[in-house]
PDB file of C-alpha atoms in Angstrom:
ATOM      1  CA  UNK A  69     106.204  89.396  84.635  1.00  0.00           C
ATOM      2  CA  UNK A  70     105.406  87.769  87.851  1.00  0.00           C
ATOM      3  CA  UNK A  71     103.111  90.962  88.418  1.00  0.00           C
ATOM      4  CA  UNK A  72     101.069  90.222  85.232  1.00  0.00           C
ATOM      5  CA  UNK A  73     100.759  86.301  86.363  1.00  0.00           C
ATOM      6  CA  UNK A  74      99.063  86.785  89.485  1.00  0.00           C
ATOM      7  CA  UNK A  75      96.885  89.776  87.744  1.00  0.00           C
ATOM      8  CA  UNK A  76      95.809  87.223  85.405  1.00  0.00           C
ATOM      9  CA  UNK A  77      95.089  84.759  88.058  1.00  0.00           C
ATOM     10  CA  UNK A  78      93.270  87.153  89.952  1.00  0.00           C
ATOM     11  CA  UNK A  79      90.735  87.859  86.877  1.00  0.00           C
ATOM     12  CA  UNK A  80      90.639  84.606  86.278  1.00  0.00           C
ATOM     13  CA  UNK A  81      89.056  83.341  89.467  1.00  0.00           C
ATOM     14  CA  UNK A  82      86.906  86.438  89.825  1.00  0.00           C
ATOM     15  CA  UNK A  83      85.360  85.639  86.685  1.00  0.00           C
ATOM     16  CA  UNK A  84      85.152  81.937  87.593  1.00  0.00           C
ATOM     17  CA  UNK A  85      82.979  82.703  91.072  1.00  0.00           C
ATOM     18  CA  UNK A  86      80.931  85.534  89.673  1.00  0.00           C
ATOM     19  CA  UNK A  87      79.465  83.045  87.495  1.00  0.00           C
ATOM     20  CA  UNK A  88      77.942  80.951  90.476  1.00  0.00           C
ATOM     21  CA  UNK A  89      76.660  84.665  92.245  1.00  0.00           C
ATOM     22  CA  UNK A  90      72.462  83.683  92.374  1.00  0.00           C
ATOM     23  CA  UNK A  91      71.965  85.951  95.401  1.00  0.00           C
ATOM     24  CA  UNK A  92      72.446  89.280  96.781  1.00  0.00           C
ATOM     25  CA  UNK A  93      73.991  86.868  99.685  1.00  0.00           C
ATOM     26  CA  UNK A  94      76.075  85.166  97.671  1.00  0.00           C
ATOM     27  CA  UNK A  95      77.827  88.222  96.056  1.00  0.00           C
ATOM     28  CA  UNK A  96      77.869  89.607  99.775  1.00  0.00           C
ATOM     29  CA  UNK A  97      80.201  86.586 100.787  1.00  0.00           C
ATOM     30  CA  UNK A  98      81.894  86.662  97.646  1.00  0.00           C
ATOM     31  CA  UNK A  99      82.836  90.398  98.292  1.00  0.00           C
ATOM     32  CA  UNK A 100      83.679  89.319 101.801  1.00  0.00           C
ATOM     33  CA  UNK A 101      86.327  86.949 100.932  1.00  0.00           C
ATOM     34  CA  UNK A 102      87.950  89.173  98.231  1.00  0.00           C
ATOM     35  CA  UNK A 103      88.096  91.768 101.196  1.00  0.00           C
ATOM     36  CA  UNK A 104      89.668  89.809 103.746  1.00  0.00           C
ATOM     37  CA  UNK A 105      91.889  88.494 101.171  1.00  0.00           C
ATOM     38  CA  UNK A 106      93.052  91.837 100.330  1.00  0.00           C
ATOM     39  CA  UNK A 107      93.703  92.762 103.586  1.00  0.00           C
ATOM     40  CA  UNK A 108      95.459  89.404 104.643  1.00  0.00           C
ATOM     41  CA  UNK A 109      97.971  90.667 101.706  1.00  0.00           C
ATOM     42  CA  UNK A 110      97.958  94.055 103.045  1.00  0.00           C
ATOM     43  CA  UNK A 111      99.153  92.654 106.517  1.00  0.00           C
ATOM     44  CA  UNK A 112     101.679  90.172 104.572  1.00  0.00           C
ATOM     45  CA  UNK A 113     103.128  93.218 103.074  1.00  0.00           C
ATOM     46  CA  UNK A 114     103.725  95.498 106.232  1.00  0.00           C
ATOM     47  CA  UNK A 115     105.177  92.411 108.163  1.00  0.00           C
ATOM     48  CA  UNK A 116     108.032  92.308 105.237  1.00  0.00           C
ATOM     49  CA  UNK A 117     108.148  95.849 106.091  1.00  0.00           C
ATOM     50  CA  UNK A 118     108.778  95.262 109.762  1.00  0.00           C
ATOM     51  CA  UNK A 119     111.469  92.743 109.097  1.00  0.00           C
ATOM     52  CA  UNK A 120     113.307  94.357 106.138  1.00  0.00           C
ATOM     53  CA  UNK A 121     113.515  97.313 108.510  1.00  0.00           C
ATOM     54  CA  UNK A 122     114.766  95.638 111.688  1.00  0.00           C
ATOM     55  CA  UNK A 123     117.342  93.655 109.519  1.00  0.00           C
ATOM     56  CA  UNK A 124     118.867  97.908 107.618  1.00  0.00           C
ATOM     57  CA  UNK A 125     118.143  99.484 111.435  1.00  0.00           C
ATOM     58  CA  UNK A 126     118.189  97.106 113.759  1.00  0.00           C
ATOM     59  CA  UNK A 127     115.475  98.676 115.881  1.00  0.00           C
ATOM     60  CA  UNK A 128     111.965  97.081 116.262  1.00  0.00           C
ATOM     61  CA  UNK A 129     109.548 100.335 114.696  1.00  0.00           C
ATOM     62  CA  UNK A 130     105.989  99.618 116.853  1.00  0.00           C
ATOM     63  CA  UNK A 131     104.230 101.297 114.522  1.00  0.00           C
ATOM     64  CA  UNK A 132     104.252  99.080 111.777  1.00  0.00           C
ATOM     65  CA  UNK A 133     103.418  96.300 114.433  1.00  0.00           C
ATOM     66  CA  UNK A 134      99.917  98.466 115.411  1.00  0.00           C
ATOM     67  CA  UNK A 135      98.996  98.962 111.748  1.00  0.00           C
ATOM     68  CA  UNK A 136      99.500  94.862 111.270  1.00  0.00           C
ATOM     69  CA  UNK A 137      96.964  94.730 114.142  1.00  0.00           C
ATOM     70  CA  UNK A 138      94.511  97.096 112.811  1.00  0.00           C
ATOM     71  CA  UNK A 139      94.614  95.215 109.804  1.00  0.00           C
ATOM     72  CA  UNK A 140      94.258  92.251 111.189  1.00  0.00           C
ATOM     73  CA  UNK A 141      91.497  93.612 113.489  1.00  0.00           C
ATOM     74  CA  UNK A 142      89.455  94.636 111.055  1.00  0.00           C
ATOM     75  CA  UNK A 143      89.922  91.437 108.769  1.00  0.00           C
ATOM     76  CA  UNK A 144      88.842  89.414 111.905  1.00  0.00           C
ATOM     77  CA  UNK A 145      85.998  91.898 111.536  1.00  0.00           C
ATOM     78  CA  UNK A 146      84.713  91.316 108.238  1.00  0.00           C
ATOM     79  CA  UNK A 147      85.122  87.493 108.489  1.00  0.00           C
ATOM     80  CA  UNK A 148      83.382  87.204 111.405  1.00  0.00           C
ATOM     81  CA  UNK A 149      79.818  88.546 109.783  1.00  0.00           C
ATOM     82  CA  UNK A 150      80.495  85.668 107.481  1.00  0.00           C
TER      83      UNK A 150
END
């Protein structure tokens, strides 16, 4: 149900900034933020990963830790156009 919430949300405030778009710039931003947004989930996600799997194996995996920072490299990426 929680699922369905944030879905909800998520339309919900999409529909709320698409009505101030004016520009081709401002829907650039606009796509932007929902990006980096995205991937700062994405990188939430795979650090859970990390820990749930050091706290079952109690080994450290490094790959998981080079994807977070590919992630985060390229959300420093498309922020920084901004």
């Amino acid at each position: 149900m929680a699922v369905l919430d944030l879905f909800y949300l998520l339309a919900k405030g999409v529909i709320e900034q698409a009505r101030h778009i004016e520009t081709v710039h401002d829907l650039q931003a606009l796509l932007e933020r929902g990006f980096a947004g995205a991937l700062l989930v994405l990188i939430g996600l795979e650090l859970l990963v990390t820990v749930r799997a050091y706290i079952e194996e109690s080994r450290f995996r490094l790959e998981v830790v080079l994807v977070v920072g590919i992630i985060a490299i390229a959300r420093y990426v498309v922020l920084i156009d901004l």
